[in-house]
Short mmCIF file of C-alpha atoms and ligand atoms in Angstrom, two decimals:
data_model
loop_
_atom_site.label_atom_id
_atom_site.label_comp_id
_atom_site.label_asym_id
_atom_site.label_seq_id
_atom_site.Cartn_x
_atom_site.Cartn_y
_atom_site.Cartn_z
CA UNK A 1 -17.06 -16.89 -38.27
CA UNK A 2 -19.59 -19.71 -37.79
CA UNK A 3 -17.96 -23.14 -37.81
CA UNK A 4 -19.13 -25.18 -40.79
CA UNK A 5 -20.73 -28.61 -40.40
CA UNK A 6 -19.95 -31.75 -42.38
CA UNK A 7 -22.18 -34.80 -42.69
CA UNK A 8 -20.37 -37.94 -43.86
CA UNK A 9 -22.21 -41.05 -44.98
CA UNK A 10 -20.11 -44.19 -45.27
CA UNK A 11 -20.94 -47.19 -47.43
CA UNK A 12 -19.21 -50.57 -47.25
CA UNK A 13 -16.21 -51.95 -45.49
CA UNK A 14 -13.88 -51.13 -42.59
CA UNK A 15 -11.44 -49.61 -45.07
CA UNK A 16 -14.13 -47.06 -45.99
CA UNK A 17 -15.08 -46.48 -42.36
CA UNK A 18 -11.48 -45.62 -41.67
CA UNK A 19 -11.22 -43.38 -44.75
CA UNK A 20 -14.30 -41.51 -43.48
CA UNK A 21 -12.64 -41.10 -40.11
CA UNK A 22 -9.53 -39.73 -41.87
CA UNK A 23 -11.74 -37.32 -43.83
CA UNK A 24 -13.37 -36.18 -40.61
CA UNK A 25 -10.00 -35.66 -38.87
CA UNK A 26 -8.61 -33.70 -41.86
CA UNK A 27 -11.68 -31.45 -42.03
CA UNK A 28 -11.74 -30.98 -38.25
CA UNK A 29 -8.24 -29.51 -38.58
CA UNK A 30 -9.73 -27.13 -41.20
CA UNK A 31 -12.36 -25.90 -38.79
CA UNK A 32 -15.26 -28.16 -39.67
CA UNK A 33 -17.43 -29.82 -37.04
CA UNK A 34 -19.23 -33.09 -37.53
CA UNK A 35 -23.03 -33.24 -37.65
CA UNK A 36 -25.36 -36.23 -37.52
CA UNK A 37 -28.22 -34.13 -38.88
CA UNK A 38 -27.92 -33.84 -42.64
CA UNK A 39 -30.34 -30.87 -42.70
CA UNK A 40 -27.78 -28.78 -40.74
CA UNK A 41 -24.85 -29.63 -43.00
CA UNK A 42 -22.86 -27.15 -45.11
CA UNK A 43 -21.00 -30.06 -46.67
CA UNK A 44 -22.32 -33.57 -47.41
CA UNK A 45 -19.84 -36.27 -48.36
CA UNK A 46 -20.71 -39.79 -49.50
CA UNK A 47 -17.82 -42.19 -49.08
CA UNK A 48 -18.86 -44.93 -51.44
CA UNK A 49 -18.33 -48.66 -52.03
CA UNK A 50 -18.60 -50.55 -55.32
CA UNK A 51 -17.53 -54.01 -54.17
CA UNK A 52 -20.99 -55.46 -54.88
CA UNK A 53 -23.93 -54.33 -56.99
CA UNK A 54 -26.12 -53.73 -53.94
CA UNK A 55 -23.60 -51.34 -52.37
CA UNK A 56 -23.45 -49.33 -55.58
CA UNK A 57 -27.25 -49.07 -55.94
CA UNK A 58 -27.47 -47.64 -52.42
CA UNK A 59 -25.10 -44.82 -53.41
CA UNK A 60 -27.25 -43.76 -56.36
CA UNK A 61 -30.44 -43.76 -54.33
CA UNK A 62 -28.77 -41.66 -51.59
CA UNK A 63 -27.63 -39.19 -54.23
CA UNK A 64 -31.20 -38.96 -55.53
CA UNK A 65 -32.42 -37.95 -52.07
CA UNK A 66 -29.82 -35.14 -51.84
CA UNK A 67 -31.44 -33.12 -54.63
CA UNK A 68 -34.10 -31.81 -52.23
CA UNK A 69 -31.40 -30.52 -49.85
CA UNK A 70 -29.53 -28.72 -52.60
CA UNK A 71 -32.77 -27.11 -53.82
CA UNK A 72 -33.38 -25.83 -50.28
CA UNK A 73 -29.81 -24.67 -49.76
CA UNK A 74 -27.94 -23.89 -53.02
CA UNK A 75 -24.75 -23.15 -51.01
CA UNK A 76 -24.61 -26.75 -49.83
CA UNK A 77 -21.53 -28.55 -51.19
CA UNK A 78 -22.02 -32.23 -52.12
CA UNK A 79 -19.07 -34.55 -52.74
CA UNK A 80 -18.70 -38.23 -53.62
CA UNK A 81 -15.52 -40.10 -52.75
CA UNK A 82 -14.44 -43.74 -52.52
CA UNK A 83 -14.72 -46.64 -54.94
CA UNK A 84 -17.82 -45.54 -56.90
CA UNK A 85 -16.20 -42.12 -57.42
CA UNK A 86 -13.03 -43.85 -58.60
CA UNK A 87 -14.92 -46.11 -60.98
CA UNK A 88 -17.53 -43.69 -62.33
CA UNK A 89 -15.50 -40.44 -62.39
CA UNK A 90 -16.94 -38.01 -64.91
CA UNK A 91 -20.08 -40.13 -65.43
CA UNK A 92 -21.13 -39.24 -61.89
CA UNK A 93 -20.84 -35.50 -62.55
CA UNK A 94 -22.79 -35.99 -65.74
CA UNK A 95 -25.54 -38.10 -64.14
CA UNK A 96 -25.90 -35.92 -61.03
CA UNK A 97 -25.94 -32.25 -62.11
CA UNK A 98 -26.09 -30.91 -58.53
CA UNK A 99 -22.91 -32.77 -57.49
CA UNK A 100 -19.91 -30.48 -56.75
CA UNK A 101 -16.98 -32.85 -56.19
CA UNK A 102 -15.90 -36.34 -57.24
CA UNK A 103 -12.69 -37.48 -55.54
CA UNK A 104 -11.06 -40.91 -55.86
CA UNK A 105 -9.62 -43.29 -53.29
CA UNK A 106 -6.11 -41.76 -53.44
CA UNK A 107 -7.19 -38.13 -53.10
CA UNK A 108 -8.65 -37.74 -49.63
CA UNK A 109 -5.76 -35.54 -48.45
CA UNK A 110 -6.66 -32.91 -51.07
CA UNK A 111 -10.23 -32.38 -49.84
CA UNK A 112 -9.64 -29.01 -48.11
CA UNK A 113 -8.18 -27.70 -51.38
CA UNK A 114 -11.15 -29.03 -53.39
CA UNK A 115 -13.68 -27.48 -51.00
CA UNK A 116 -11.85 -24.15 -51.13
CA UNK A 117 -11.94 -24.22 -54.97
CA UNK A 118 -15.68 -24.97 -55.07
CA UNK A 119 -16.37 -22.16 -52.60
CA UNK A 120 -14.19 -19.63 -54.42
CA UNK A 121 -14.94 -20.43 -58.04
CA UNK A 122 -18.09 -22.56 -58.05
CA UNK A 123 -16.24 -24.88 -60.40
CA UNK A 124 -16.96 -28.63 -60.19
CA UNK A 125 -14.08 -30.90 -59.08
CA UNK A 126 -13.07 -34.22 -60.62
CA UNK A 127 -9.91 -35.86 -59.26
CA UNK A 128 -9.51 -39.62 -59.54
CA UNK A 129 -5.77 -40.06 -60.15
CA UNK A 130 -4.21 -43.21 -58.70
CA UNK A 131 -0.61 -42.87 -57.52
CA UNK A 132 2.31 -45.30 -57.07
CA UNK A 133 2.87 -43.96 -53.58
CA UNK A 134 -0.18 -42.61 -51.86
CA UNK A 135 0.18 -39.46 -49.75
CA UNK A 136 -3.26 -40.06 -48.23
CA UNK A 137 -1.98 -43.37 -46.79
CA UNK A 138 0.15 -41.48 -44.33
CA UNK A 139 -2.44 -38.82 -43.52
CA UNK A 140 -3.97 -39.60 -40.18
CA UNK A 141 -4.32 -36.64 -37.84
CA UNK A 142 -5.03 -37.19 -34.15
CA UNK A 143 -8.06 -39.24 -33.06
CA UNK A 144 -11.22 -37.82 -31.54
CA UNK A 145 -11.45 -37.19 -27.80
CA UNK A 146 -11.83 -40.37 -25.75
CA UNK A 147 -11.40 -42.71 -28.69
CA UNK A 148 -10.87 -46.27 -27.45
CA UNK A 149 -10.40 -48.15 -30.69
CA UNK A 150 -8.75 -47.01 -33.89
CA UNK A 151 -7.98 -48.40 -37.31
CA UNK A 152 -4.46 -48.03 -38.68
CA UNK A 153 -3.87 -48.38 -42.41
CA UNK A 154 -0.79 -50.50 -43.04
CA UNK A 155 -1.22 -50.95 -46.79
CA UNK A 156 -3.46 -49.89 -49.61
CA UNK A 157 -4.66 -51.48 -52.85
CA UNK A 158 -4.39 -55.09 -53.98
CA UNK A 159 -2.42 -57.05 -56.59
CA UNK A 160 -4.28 -60.34 -56.29
CA UNK A 161 -6.83 -59.88 -59.04
CA UNK A 162 -9.39 -62.37 -57.80
CA UNK A 163 -11.50 -62.71 -60.92
CA UNK A 164 -14.72 -61.31 -59.39
CA UNK A 165 -13.17 -58.36 -57.56
CA UNK A 166 -13.11 -54.67 -58.45
CA UNK A 167 -10.69 -53.62 -55.67
CA UNK A 168 -7.45 -53.70 -57.72
CA UNK A 169 -9.11 -51.35 -60.25
CA UNK A 170 -10.56 -48.86 -57.79
CA UNK A 171 -7.98 -48.90 -55.00
CA UNK A 172 -4.89 -49.34 -57.16
CA UNK A 173 -1.76 -51.45 -56.80
CA UNK A 174 -0.69 -52.89 -53.47
CA UNK A 175 1.45 -50.41 -51.51
CA UNK A 176 2.75 -51.06 -47.99
CA UNK A 177 3.35 -48.20 -45.65
CA UNK A 178 6.82 -48.02 -44.03
CA UNK A 179 6.79 -49.71 -40.60
CA UNK A 180 8.41 -46.63 -39.00
CA UNK A 181 5.34 -44.55 -39.89
CA UNK A 182 2.91 -47.22 -38.68
CA UNK A 183 4.69 -47.63 -35.34
CA UNK A 184 4.79 -43.86 -34.90
CA UNK A 185 1.05 -43.66 -35.51
CA UNK A 186 0.28 -46.47 -33.06
CA UNK A 187 2.47 -44.80 -30.41
CA UNK A 188 0.67 -41.50 -30.94
CA UNK A 189 -2.71 -43.24 -30.65
CA UNK A 190 -1.61 -44.97 -27.44
CA UNK A 191 -0.61 -41.61 -25.95
CA UNK A 192 -4.10 -40.27 -26.74
CA UNK A 193 -5.68 -43.15 -24.82
CA UNK A 194 -6.50 -45.59 -27.65
CA UNK A 195 -6.50 -49.16 -26.28
CA UNK A 196 -7.19 -51.24 -29.36
CA UNK A 197 -5.77 -50.95 -32.87
CA UNK A 198 -6.99 -52.79 -35.95
CA UNK A 199 -4.39 -52.97 -38.70
CA UNK A 200 -6.05 -52.54 -42.07
CA UNK A 201 -5.15 -53.73 -45.54
CA UNK A 202 -6.77 -55.74 -48.35
CA UNK A 203 -4.27 -58.50 -47.71
CA UNK A 204 -2.23 -57.79 -44.58
CA UNK A 205 -0.38 -61.12 -44.90
CA UNK A 206 1.65 -59.77 -47.79
CA UNK A 207 2.60 -56.60 -45.88
CA UNK A 208 6.17 -55.51 -46.67
CA UNK A 209 6.24 -56.91 -50.20
CA UNK A 210 7.76 -54.16 -52.33
CA UNK A 211 9.53 -52.31 -49.51
CA UNK A 212 12.87 -54.11 -49.40
CA UNK A 213 14.57 -54.23 -46.01
CA UNK A 214 11.43 -53.40 -44.04
CA UNK A 215 9.50 -55.70 -41.70
CA UNK A 216 7.26 -58.63 -42.54
CA UNK A 217 3.73 -58.63 -41.13
CA UNK A 218 4.58 -60.97 -38.20
CA UNK A 219 7.56 -58.72 -37.33
CA UNK A 220 5.29 -55.69 -37.42
CA UNK A 221 2.87 -57.42 -35.02
CA UNK A 222 5.76 -58.22 -32.64
CA UNK A 223 6.81 -54.55 -32.64
CA UNK A 224 3.29 -53.25 -32.01
CA UNK A 225 2.90 -55.77 -29.19
CA UNK A 226 5.73 -53.91 -27.40
CA UNK A 227 3.97 -50.53 -27.41
CA UNK A 228 2.88 -49.47 -23.91
CA UNK A 229 -0.79 -48.80 -23.19
CA UNK A 230 -2.01 -50.57 -26.35
CA UNK A 231 -3.93 -53.51 -24.93
CA UNK A 232 -5.40 -55.18 -27.98
CA UNK A 233 -4.27 -55.73 -31.57
CA UNK A 234 -6.50 -56.93 -34.41
CA UNK A 235 -5.99 -57.08 -38.16
CA UNK A 236 -8.04 -57.54 -41.30
CA UNK A 237 -8.15 -58.91 -44.03
CA UNK A 238 -6.05 -62.02 -44.59
CA UNK A 239 -5.70 -63.96 -47.82
CA UNK A 240 -5.47 -67.71 -47.08
CA UNK A 241 -2.76 -68.24 -49.71
CA UNK A 242 -0.37 -65.89 -47.86
CA UNK A 243 -1.10 -67.04 -44.32
CA UNK A 244 2.39 -68.04 -43.17
CA UNK A 245 3.44 -70.34 -40.28
CA UNK A 246 5.14 -67.25 -38.71
CA UNK A 247 1.83 -65.40 -38.66
CA UNK A 248 -0.03 -68.41 -37.26
CA UNK A 249 2.47 -68.69 -34.42
CA UNK A 250 1.95 -65.01 -33.50
CA UNK A 251 -1.43 -66.10 -32.10
CA UNK A 252 0.22 -68.31 -29.53
CA UNK A 253 2.99 -65.81 -28.71
CA UNK A 254 1.71 -62.25 -28.59
CA UNK A 255 -0.35 -61.43 -25.51
CA UNK A 256 -2.04 -58.39 -27.10
CA UNK A 257 -3.03 -60.09 -30.35
CA UNK A 258 -6.73 -60.90 -30.07
CA UNK A 259 -7.94 -64.41 -30.81
CA UNK A 260 -9.82 -63.67 -34.01
CA UNK A 261 -9.01 -64.04 -37.68
CA UNK A 262 -11.15 -63.09 -40.66
CA UNK A 263 -10.07 -65.51 -43.39
CA UNK A 264 -12.29 -65.25 -46.50
CA UNK A 265 -12.66 -68.63 -48.21
CA UNK A 266 -15.17 -67.51 -50.92
CA UNK A 267 -16.09 -71.07 -51.99
CA UNK A 268 -15.61 -74.72 -50.98
CA UNK A 269 -15.38 -75.95 -54.57
CA UNK A 270 -11.92 -76.34 -56.07
CA UNK A 271 -13.27 -75.67 -59.56
CA UNK A 272 -14.84 -72.39 -58.45
CA UNK A 273 -11.77 -71.40 -56.40
CA UNK A 274 -9.64 -71.90 -59.52
CA UNK A 275 -11.99 -69.81 -61.66
CA UNK A 276 -11.92 -67.16 -58.93
CA UNK A 277 -8.09 -67.12 -59.12
CA UNK A 278 -7.84 -67.65 -55.37
CA UNK A 279 -4.74 -69.86 -55.64
CA UNK A 280 -5.57 -72.37 -52.87
CA UNK A 281 -7.75 -75.46 -52.68
CA UNK A 282 -10.50 -76.23 -50.17
CA UNK A 283 -8.21 -78.87 -48.63
CA UNK A 284 -5.36 -76.36 -48.22
CA UNK A 285 -7.76 -73.91 -46.59
CA UNK A 286 -8.99 -76.55 -44.13
CA UNK A 287 -5.40 -77.52 -43.26
CA UNK A 288 -4.57 -73.88 -42.49
CA UNK A 289 -7.63 -73.59 -40.25
CA UNK A 290 -6.52 -76.73 -38.36
CA UNK A 291 -3.04 -75.22 -37.86
CA UNK A 292 -4.46 -71.94 -36.58
CA UNK A 293 -6.73 -73.77 -34.13
CA UNK A 294 -3.82 -75.92 -32.95
CA UNK A 295 -1.73 -72.80 -32.26
CA UNK A 296 -4.66 -71.02 -30.61
CA UNK A 297 -7.62 -73.24 -29.62
CA UNK A 298 -9.77 -70.26 -28.48
CA UNK A 299 -9.57 -68.43 -31.80
CA UNK A 300 -12.72 -67.16 -33.50
CA UNK A 301 -12.64 -67.72 -37.26
CA UNK A 302 -14.92 -65.74 -39.57
CA UNK A 303 -15.10 -65.74 -43.35
CA UNK A 304 -16.69 -64.44 -46.56
CA UNK A 305 -18.46 -66.61 -49.13
CA UNK A 306 -19.84 -65.77 -52.58
CA UNK A 307 -22.67 -67.91 -53.96
CA UNK A 308 -23.61 -68.15 -57.63
CA UNK A 309 -20.20 -67.40 -59.16
CA UNK A 310 -20.50 -67.94 -62.96
CA UNK A 311 -20.62 -71.68 -63.67
CA UNK A 312 -21.25 -72.67 -60.02
CA UNK A 313 -23.18 -75.98 -60.12
CA UNK A 314 -25.29 -77.64 -57.42
CA UNK A 315 -22.31 -79.90 -56.73
CA UNK A 316 -20.01 -76.86 -56.30
CA UNK A 317 -22.50 -75.33 -53.91
CA UNK A 318 -22.72 -78.59 -51.94
CA UNK A 319 -18.90 -78.52 -51.65
CA UNK A 320 -19.22 -75.06 -50.09
CA UNK A 321 -21.79 -76.36 -47.58
CA UNK A 322 -19.47 -79.29 -46.87
CA UNK A 323 -16.59 -76.91 -46.10
CA UNK A 324 -18.81 -74.88 -43.78
CA UNK A 325 -19.74 -78.09 -41.96
CA UNK A 326 -16.07 -79.05 -41.55
CA UNK A 327 -14.69 -75.65 -40.52
CA UNK A 328 -17.66 -74.50 -38.38
CA UNK A 329 -17.01 -70.76 -38.65
CA UNK A 330 -17.91 -68.46 -35.77
CA UNK A 331 -19.77 -66.34 -38.27
CA UNK A 332 -19.96 -65.77 -42.00
CA UNK A 333 -20.60 -62.88 -44.37
CA UNK A 334 -22.21 -64.29 -47.50
CA UNK A 335 -23.11 -62.61 -50.76
CA UNK A 336 -24.75 -63.27 -54.11
CA UNK A 337 -22.19 -62.92 -56.88
CA UNK A 338 -22.58 -59.73 -58.94
CA UNK A 339 -20.76 -58.71 -62.13
CA UNK A 340 -18.30 -55.86 -61.61
CA UNK A 341 -16.96 -53.83 -64.53
CA UNK A 342 -13.46 -54.68 -65.82
CA UNK A 343 -13.29 -57.97 -63.88
CA UNK A 344 -12.55 -61.26 -65.62
CA UNK A 345 -15.56 -63.00 -64.06
CA UNK A 346 -17.93 -60.47 -65.62
CA UNK A 347 -16.92 -61.79 -69.06
CA UNK A 348 -17.54 -65.45 -68.16
CA UNK A 349 -20.58 -67.17 -69.65
CA UNK A 350 -22.87 -69.45 -67.59
CA UNK A 351 -24.21 -66.78 -65.29
CA UNK A 352 -26.26 -68.29 -62.46
CA UNK A 353 -29.92 -67.26 -62.36
CA UNK A 354 -30.71 -64.71 -59.65
CA UNK A 355 -33.43 -66.92 -58.12
CA UNK A 356 -30.94 -69.80 -57.81
CA UNK A 357 -28.42 -67.46 -56.18
CA UNK A 358 -31.09 -66.30 -53.72
CA UNK A 359 -32.05 -69.88 -52.84
CA UNK A 360 -28.42 -70.90 -52.32
CA UNK A 361 -27.75 -67.86 -50.17
CA UNK A 362 -30.71 -68.59 -47.95
CA UNK A 363 -29.78 -72.30 -47.54
CA UNK A 364 -26.20 -71.32 -46.68
CA UNK A 365 -27.23 -68.66 -44.16
CA UNK A 366 -29.70 -70.97 -42.41
CA UNK A 367 -27.03 -73.68 -42.17
CA UNK A 368 -24.40 -71.27 -40.79
CA UNK A 369 -26.78 -69.96 -38.09
CA UNK A 370 -26.55 -73.35 -36.44
CA UNK A 371 -22.78 -73.04 -36.04
CA UNK A 372 -22.85 -69.38 -35.02
CA UNK A 373 -25.32 -70.10 -32.25
CA UNK A 374 -23.52 -73.24 -31.08
CA UNK A 375 -20.18 -71.39 -30.96
CA UNK A 376 -21.76 -68.49 -29.05
CA UNK A 377 -23.40 -70.89 -26.58
CA UNK A 378 -20.03 -72.49 -25.84
CA UNK A 379 -19.23 -69.22 -24.03
CA UNK A 380 -22.21 -69.41 -21.65
CA UNK A 381 -20.98 -69.78 -18.07
CA UNK A 382 -17.46 -68.58 -18.99
CA UNK A 383 -15.75 -65.38 -17.92
CA UNK A 384 -14.50 -63.23 -20.82
CA UNK A 385 -12.29 -60.13 -20.92
CA UNK A 386 -14.33 -57.26 -22.37
CA UNK A 387 -13.00 -53.91 -23.58
CA UNK A 388 -15.86 -51.56 -22.64
CA UNK A 389 -16.76 -49.32 -25.58
CA UNK A 390 -19.51 -47.32 -23.83
CA UNK A 391 -23.31 -47.35 -23.58
CA UNK A 392 -25.07 -49.73 -25.96
CA UNK A 393 -26.64 -47.97 -28.99
CA UNK A 394 -29.89 -49.93 -28.68
CA UNK A 395 -30.17 -49.59 -24.89
CA UNK A 396 -28.13 -46.69 -23.43
CA UNK A 397 -28.74 -47.95 -19.87
CA UNK A 398 -26.42 -50.87 -20.61
CA UNK A 399 -22.75 -51.12 -21.62
CA UNK A 400 -21.36 -52.78 -24.70
CA UNK A 401 -17.97 -54.20 -25.58
CA UNK A 402 -16.26 -57.08 -27.34
CA UNK A 403 -14.56 -60.29 -26.32
CA UNK A 404 -11.04 -60.85 -27.58
CA UNK A 405 -12.59 -63.22 -30.14
CA UNK A 406 -14.65 -60.24 -31.40
CA UNK A 407 -18.12 -61.08 -30.09
CA UNK A 408 -20.38 -58.26 -28.93
CA UNK A 409 -21.36 -58.48 -25.24
CA UNK A 410 -24.00 -56.30 -23.55
CA UNK A 411 -24.18 -55.95 -19.76
CA UNK A 412 -25.17 -53.61 -16.94
CA UNK A 413 -22.52 -51.32 -15.50
CA UNK A 414 -21.39 -47.77 -14.90
CA UNK A 415 -20.34 -45.73 -17.94
CA UNK A 416 -17.16 -44.84 -15.96
CA UNK A 417 -15.90 -48.24 -17.07
CA UNK A 418 -15.70 -47.08 -20.70
CA UNK A 419 -12.22 -47.74 -22.04
CA UNK A 420 -11.39 -50.38 -19.41
CA UNK A 421 -10.94 -54.11 -19.79
CA UNK A 422 -13.25 -55.90 -17.36
CA UNK A 423 -14.15 -59.53 -16.63
CA UNK A 424 -17.71 -60.37 -17.64
CA UNK A 425 -19.55 -63.65 -17.03
CA UNK A 426 -21.48 -64.71 -20.14
CA UNK A 427 -25.05 -65.54 -19.17
CA UNK A 428 -26.89 -65.94 -22.46
CA UNK A 429 -25.89 -66.33 -26.08
CA UNK A 430 -27.88 -65.07 -29.07
CA UNK A 431 -27.07 -65.12 -32.77
CA UNK A 432 -25.49 -61.67 -32.98
CA UNK A 433 -24.55 -60.87 -29.40
CA UNK A 434 -24.03 -62.18 -25.89
CA UNK A 435 -25.54 -61.05 -22.62
CA UNK A 436 -23.22 -60.85 -19.64
CA UNK A 437 -22.90 -59.89 -16.02
CA UNK A 438 -19.90 -57.94 -14.81
CA UNK A 439 -17.88 -59.25 -11.89
CA UNK A 440 -19.29 -57.17 -8.96
CA UNK A 441 -15.87 -55.87 -7.84
CA UNK A 442 -15.85 -53.77 -11.04
CA UNK A 443 -19.32 -52.27 -10.55
CA UNK A 444 -18.46 -49.33 -8.34
N1 5AD B 1 -19.85 -60.26 -56.04
C1 5AD B 1 -20.21 -60.68 -54.79
N2 5AD B 1 -19.43 -60.58 -53.71
C2 5AD B 1 -18.21 -60.01 -53.88
N3 5AD B 1 -17.22 -59.77 -53.00
C3 5AD B 1 -16.21 -59.17 -53.66
N4 5AD B 1 -16.53 -59.01 -54.96
C4 5AD B 1 -17.78 -59.53 -55.14
C5 5AD B 1 -18.65 -59.68 -56.23
N5 5AD B 1 -18.30 -59.28 -57.47
C6 5AD B 1 -17.26 -60.17 -51.59
C7 5AD B 1 -16.13 -61.15 -51.25
C8 5AD B 1 -15.19 -60.31 -50.46
C9 5AD B 1 -16.14 -59.36 -49.76
C10 5AD B 1 -15.52 -58.14 -49.20
O1 5AD B 1 -17.07 -59.03 -50.77
O2 5AD B 1 -16.66 -62.19 -50.48
O3 5AD B 1 -14.40 -61.05 -49.54
FE1 SF4 B 2 -10.34 -58.40 -54.02
FE2 SF4 B 2 -8.99 -60.71 -53.98
FE3 SF4 B 2 -7.72 -58.37 -53.48
FE4 SF4 B 2 -9.45 -59.37 -51.66
S1 SF4 B 2 -7.52 -60.33 -52.33
S2 SF4 B 2 -9.32 -57.25 -52.39
S3 SF4 B 2 -11.00 -60.32 -52.98
S4 SF4 B 2 -8.67 -58.98 -55.42
#
């Protein structure tokens, strides 16, 4: 029988990217192959994100474009998973009559069953249950051939209830995965040739809460550091309020732990931080950054910022700029605030005008560019260890990889070097990448 083809489109964050990879691996074990050409697909899955308004709009316009495909091929199965599926549920089936399946964030592992049901009965599937312990958390079949980097889920959901955030509603309560399972998965990945693991969770710093007697996050990092053949460890995301001295000292102690931390600050105004329910002040954040840099002077620090939170004044915004000037992040992801259903912030009055949000965002991004470029230029003339990921997507005659501090470096070299860690001299720095030259002894 002809092998069926699945096309998966992923919206949003690393968590979703990893969920899509899990979906792919599950379906591969049920005899599906992956296609990059949507016109050849027997199954189209959208793995969606609802963290911000813009992400959600993109999902609806993609769905609109799928109607033509279904008209051409009525046997095509279309499914929507992820956060929009979780949030919209039945409304999605109602709004999109040619949609076959809606599956929530805790139901990935049941996909083969759902597909089978659609094929056999033609019935439409809706499954958005959230569970106290998530079977899909543990589902992670073997990686693809020659995979160099892999995500590893260490926890799911979030209990922090930042007032603007939809995650606790669409990804459920915070659940940590037993360390035994995580270590087993990392060992299996290492045996398959994976060199770098990124530990994933909404707030990895609180890993272990709720599973009495198991490891803390720093202990987990120490154990992973001992696993042979794994050469690099990363993690994301960290909540500043839970960043412990033990975790900070891991950066000085563990040779495989890469010198990068993503530490979302969200705002530099204490009034806004309070209204956001972030539970730290700007001063406390700055002190933590100083401690991290003291433990690990080479560390790259990146962050997220929201502008135009309800009630944010010019003075609040200036406080955010002030914090950016003090911390000097390596890079920043910045967003205009958008109301999300069920969240506390969506009920707050004093919404900031969209034009004001746009102006603030542009001022902030222009200001940050200065620091990003300066930080990148500090690497010019220095030799950096690069894990080679393969040919560059924009120029396949060149190789691409990342520094330990997570900067993209492009350079000439043989594709045989893919998967190896090589020394590269940084020649030129740009805003989003660096250009390097490999040490000639590695060129052959
Ligand atoms: N509006 C704008 N940005 C948001 N984020 C989360 N919720 C919202 C929202 N309602 C941003 C935060 C978070 C990142 C993943 O998305 O900065 O860290
Ligand atoms: Fe959302 Fe806050 Fe949880 Fe991050 S910590 S996922 S911003 S509620």
